Short mmCIF file of C-alpha atoms in Angstrom, two decimals:
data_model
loop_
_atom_site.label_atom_id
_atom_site.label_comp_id
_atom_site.label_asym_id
_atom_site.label_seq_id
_atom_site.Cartn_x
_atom_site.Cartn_y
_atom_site.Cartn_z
CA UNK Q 1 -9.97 -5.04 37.03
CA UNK Q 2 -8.23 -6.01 40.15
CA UNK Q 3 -6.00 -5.11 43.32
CA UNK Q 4 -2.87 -6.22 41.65
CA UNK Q 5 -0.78 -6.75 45.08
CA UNK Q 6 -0.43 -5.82 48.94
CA UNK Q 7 -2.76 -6.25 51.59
CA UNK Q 8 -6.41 -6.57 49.43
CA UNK Q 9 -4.07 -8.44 46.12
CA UNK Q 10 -6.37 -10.06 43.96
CA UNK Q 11 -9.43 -8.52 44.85
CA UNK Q 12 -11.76 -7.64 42.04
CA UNK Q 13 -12.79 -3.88 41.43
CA UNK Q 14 -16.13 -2.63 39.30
CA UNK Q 15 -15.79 -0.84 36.19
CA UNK Q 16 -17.95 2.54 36.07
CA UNK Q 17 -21.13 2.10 34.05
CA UNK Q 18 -21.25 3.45 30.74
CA UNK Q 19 -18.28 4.46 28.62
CA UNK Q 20 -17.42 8.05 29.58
CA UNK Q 21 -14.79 6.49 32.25
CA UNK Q 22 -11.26 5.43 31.27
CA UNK Q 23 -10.37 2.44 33.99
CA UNK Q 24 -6.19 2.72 34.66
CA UNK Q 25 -5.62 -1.11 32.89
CA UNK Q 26 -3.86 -3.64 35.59
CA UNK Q 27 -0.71 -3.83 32.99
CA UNK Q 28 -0.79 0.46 33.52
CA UNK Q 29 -1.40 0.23 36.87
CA UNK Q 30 1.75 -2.44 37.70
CA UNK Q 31 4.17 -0.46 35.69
CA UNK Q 32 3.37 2.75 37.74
CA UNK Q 33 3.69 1.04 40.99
CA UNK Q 34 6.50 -0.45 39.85
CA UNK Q 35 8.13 2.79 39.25
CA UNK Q 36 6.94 5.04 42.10
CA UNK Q 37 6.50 2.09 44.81
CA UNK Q 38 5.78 -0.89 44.84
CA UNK Q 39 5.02 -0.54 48.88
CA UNK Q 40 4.75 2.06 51.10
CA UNK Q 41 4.94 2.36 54.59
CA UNK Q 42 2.47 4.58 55.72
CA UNK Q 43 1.81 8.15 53.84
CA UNK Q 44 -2.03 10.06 51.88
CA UNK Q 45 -2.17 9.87 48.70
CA UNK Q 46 -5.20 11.73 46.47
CA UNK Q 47 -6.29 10.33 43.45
CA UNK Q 48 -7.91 13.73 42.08
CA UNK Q 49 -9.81 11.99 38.89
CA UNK Q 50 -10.87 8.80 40.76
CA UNK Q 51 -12.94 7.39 38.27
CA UNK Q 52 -13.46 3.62 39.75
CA UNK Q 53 -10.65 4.54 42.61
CA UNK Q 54 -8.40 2.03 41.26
CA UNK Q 55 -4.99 4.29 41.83
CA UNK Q 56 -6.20 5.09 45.38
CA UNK Q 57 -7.20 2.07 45.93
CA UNK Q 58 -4.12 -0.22 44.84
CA UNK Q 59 -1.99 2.62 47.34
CA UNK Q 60 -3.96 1.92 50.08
CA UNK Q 61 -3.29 -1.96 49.14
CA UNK Q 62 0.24 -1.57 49.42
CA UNK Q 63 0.76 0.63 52.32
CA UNK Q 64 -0.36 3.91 52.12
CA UNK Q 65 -1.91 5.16 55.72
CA UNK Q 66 -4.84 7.37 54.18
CA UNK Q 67 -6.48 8.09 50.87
CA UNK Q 68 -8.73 11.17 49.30
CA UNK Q 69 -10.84 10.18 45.90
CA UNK Q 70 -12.80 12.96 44.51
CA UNK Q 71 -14.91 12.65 41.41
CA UNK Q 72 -17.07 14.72 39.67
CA UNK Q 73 -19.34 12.37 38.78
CA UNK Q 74 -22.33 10.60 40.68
CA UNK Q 75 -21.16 7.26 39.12
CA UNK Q 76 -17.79 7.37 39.83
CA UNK Q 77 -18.52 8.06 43.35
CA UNK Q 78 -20.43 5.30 43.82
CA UNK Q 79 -18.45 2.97 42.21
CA UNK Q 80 -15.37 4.17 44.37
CA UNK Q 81 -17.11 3.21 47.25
CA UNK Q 82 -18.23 -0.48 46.43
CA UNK Q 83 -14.65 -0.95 45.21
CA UNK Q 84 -13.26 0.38 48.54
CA UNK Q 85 -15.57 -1.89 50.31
CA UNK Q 86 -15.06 -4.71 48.06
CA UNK Q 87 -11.02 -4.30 49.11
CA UNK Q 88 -11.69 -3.76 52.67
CA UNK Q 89 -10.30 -0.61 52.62
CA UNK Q 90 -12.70 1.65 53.60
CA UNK Q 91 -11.37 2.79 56.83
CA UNK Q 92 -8.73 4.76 55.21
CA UNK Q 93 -10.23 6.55 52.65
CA UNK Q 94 -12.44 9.67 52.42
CA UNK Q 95 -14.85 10.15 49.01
CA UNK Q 96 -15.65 13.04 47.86
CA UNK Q 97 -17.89 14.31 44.82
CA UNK Q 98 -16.40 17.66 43.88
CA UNK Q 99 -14.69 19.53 40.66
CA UNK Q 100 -10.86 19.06 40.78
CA UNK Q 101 -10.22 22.95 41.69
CA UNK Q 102 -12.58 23.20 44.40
CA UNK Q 103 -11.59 20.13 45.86
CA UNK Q 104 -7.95 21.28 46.44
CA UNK Q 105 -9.10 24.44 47.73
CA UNK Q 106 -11.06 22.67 50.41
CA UNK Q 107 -8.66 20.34 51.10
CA UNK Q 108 -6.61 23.96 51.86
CA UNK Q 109 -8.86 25.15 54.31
CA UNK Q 110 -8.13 21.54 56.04
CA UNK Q 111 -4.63 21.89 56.47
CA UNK Q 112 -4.29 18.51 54.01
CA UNK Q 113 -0.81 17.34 52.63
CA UNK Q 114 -0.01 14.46 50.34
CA UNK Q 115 2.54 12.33 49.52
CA UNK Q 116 1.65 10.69 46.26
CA UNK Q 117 -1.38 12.15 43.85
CA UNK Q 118 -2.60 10.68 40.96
CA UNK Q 119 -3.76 12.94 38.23
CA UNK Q 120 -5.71 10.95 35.65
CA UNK Q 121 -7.99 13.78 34.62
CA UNK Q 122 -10.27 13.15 31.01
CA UNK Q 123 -8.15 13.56 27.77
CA UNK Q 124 -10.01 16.85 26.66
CA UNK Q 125 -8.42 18.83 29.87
CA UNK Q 126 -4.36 19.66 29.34
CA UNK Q 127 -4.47 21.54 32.71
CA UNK Q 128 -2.45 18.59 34.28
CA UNK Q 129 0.60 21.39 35.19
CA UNK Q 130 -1.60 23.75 36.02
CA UNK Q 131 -3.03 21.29 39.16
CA UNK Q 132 0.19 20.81 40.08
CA UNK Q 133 0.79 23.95 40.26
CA UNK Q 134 -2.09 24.85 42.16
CA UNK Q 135 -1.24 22.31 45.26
CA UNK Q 136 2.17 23.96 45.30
CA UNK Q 137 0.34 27.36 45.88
CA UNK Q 138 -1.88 25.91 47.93
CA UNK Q 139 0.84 23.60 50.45
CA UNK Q 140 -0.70 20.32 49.46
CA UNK Q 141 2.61 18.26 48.99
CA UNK Q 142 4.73 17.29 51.08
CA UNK Q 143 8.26 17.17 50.31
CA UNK Q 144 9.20 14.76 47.69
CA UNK Q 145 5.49 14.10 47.19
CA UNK Q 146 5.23 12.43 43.96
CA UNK Q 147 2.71 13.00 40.99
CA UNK Q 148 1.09 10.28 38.37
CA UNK Q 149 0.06 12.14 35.46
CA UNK Q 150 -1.51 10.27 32.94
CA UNK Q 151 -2.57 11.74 29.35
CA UNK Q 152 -3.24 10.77 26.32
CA UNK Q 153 0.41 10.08 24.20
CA UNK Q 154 -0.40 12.67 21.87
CA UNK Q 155 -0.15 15.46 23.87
CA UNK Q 156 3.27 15.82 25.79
CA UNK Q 157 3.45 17.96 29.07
CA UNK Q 158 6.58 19.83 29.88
CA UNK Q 159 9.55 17.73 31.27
CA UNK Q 160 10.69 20.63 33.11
CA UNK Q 161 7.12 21.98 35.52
CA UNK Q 162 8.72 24.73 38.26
CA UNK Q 163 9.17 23.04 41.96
CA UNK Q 164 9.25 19.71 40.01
CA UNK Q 165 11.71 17.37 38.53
CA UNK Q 166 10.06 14.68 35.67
CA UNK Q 167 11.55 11.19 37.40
CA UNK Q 168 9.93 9.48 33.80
CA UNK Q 169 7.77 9.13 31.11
CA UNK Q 170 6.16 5.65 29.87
CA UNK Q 171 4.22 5.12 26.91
CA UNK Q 172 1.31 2.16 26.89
CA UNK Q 173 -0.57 2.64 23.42
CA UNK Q 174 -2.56 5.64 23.62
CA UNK Q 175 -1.45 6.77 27.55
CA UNK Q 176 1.33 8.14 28.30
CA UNK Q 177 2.46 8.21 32.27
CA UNK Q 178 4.55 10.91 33.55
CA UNK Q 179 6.12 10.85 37.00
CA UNK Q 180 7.12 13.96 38.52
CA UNK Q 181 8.54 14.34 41.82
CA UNK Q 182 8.13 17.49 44.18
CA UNK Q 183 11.44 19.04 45.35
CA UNK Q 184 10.06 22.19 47.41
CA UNK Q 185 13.15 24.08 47.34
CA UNK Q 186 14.15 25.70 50.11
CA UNK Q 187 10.91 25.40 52.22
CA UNK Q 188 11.19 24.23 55.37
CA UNK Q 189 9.59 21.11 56.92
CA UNK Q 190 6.42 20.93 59.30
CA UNK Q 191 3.77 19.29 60.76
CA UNK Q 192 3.29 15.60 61.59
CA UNK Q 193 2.60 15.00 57.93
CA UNK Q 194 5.60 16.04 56.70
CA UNK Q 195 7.53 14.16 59.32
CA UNK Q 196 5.97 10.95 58.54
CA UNK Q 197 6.35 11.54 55.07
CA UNK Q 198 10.56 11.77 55.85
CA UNK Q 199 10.49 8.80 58.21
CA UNK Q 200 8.34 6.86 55.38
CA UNK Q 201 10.65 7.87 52.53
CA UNK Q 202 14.02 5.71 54.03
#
């Protein structure tokens, strides 16, 4: 694995040890960027089932301001942080070890908001929608924030999720990727966040 482009391109990434981790492949990883990207200027993203960080990491690479990984797993966490160092790109990122639910109810209490999240969690859990749903609840997206769900291709999550509009869904083998994008309808804008986020959309 590899950055694939942007500021850290070519640098090499570390795989997870042991086999209960399923590493976003650098084909997956360029077709997704080249659908919800490929650059950024400036914006958080979270990459909610970080695994070796490689989602996270390739935003930060091509201009996203700040980054949250969280990972249940000891491993994982580690390996997020060599790869962050590895790509020089530890100043905007924050790692934390945490379930998926708790983590978004921290990131709550912290007045967080996100622009792009990547939702990669393990092929036994179909509670993709259900995440979504909770950052909704919760104020975590900004407006137009959009959402990388990846699952496997045999199980097929609901084109139509409320607050959200599908933008796509790509089949590579046994993934699927489905892009959703958040339209909060009707809610008004605020906080520096959110006005970044419209100055960074154009």
């Amino acid at each position: 694995m590899r950055v694939v482009s942007g500021s850290a391109k070519g640098r090499p990434l570390k795989s997870v040890p042991g086999s209960g981790t399923r590493p976003t492949t650098d084909k997956v990883k360029e077709a997704i960027f080249s659908m919800i990207g490929p650059y950024f200027e400036g914006g958080a993203v979270l990459d909610l089932f970080a695994g070796t960080g490689g989602l996270g990491i390739e935003a930060l690479s091509r201009g996203m301001e700040r980054a949250v990984f969280v990972d249940m797993e000891p491993k994982s966490i580690e390996t997020v942080r060599a790869n962050l160092k590895l790509a020089r790109l530890e100043a905007g990122a924050e790692v934390y070890r945490n379930d998926a639910g708790r983590a978004l109810a921290a990131m709550e209490k912290r007045g967080r908001s996100f622009d792009l999240v990547f939702l990669d969690p393990p092929y036994r859990l179909k509670h993709g929608d259900e995440l979504m749903q909770s950052m909704v609840d919760k104020g975590l997206l900004n407006k137009e924030a959009v959402i990388v769900l990846e699952h496997e291709s045999g199980y097929k999550y609901p084109e139509e999720i409320p607050g959200f509009t599908c933008l796509r869904q790509a089949v590579y083998g046994d993934t699927t990727v489905s892009i959703y994008r958040y339209e909060a309808a009707g809610s008004e804008e605020s906080g520096s966040d959110k006005e970044a986020n419209d100055e960074s959309a154009n």
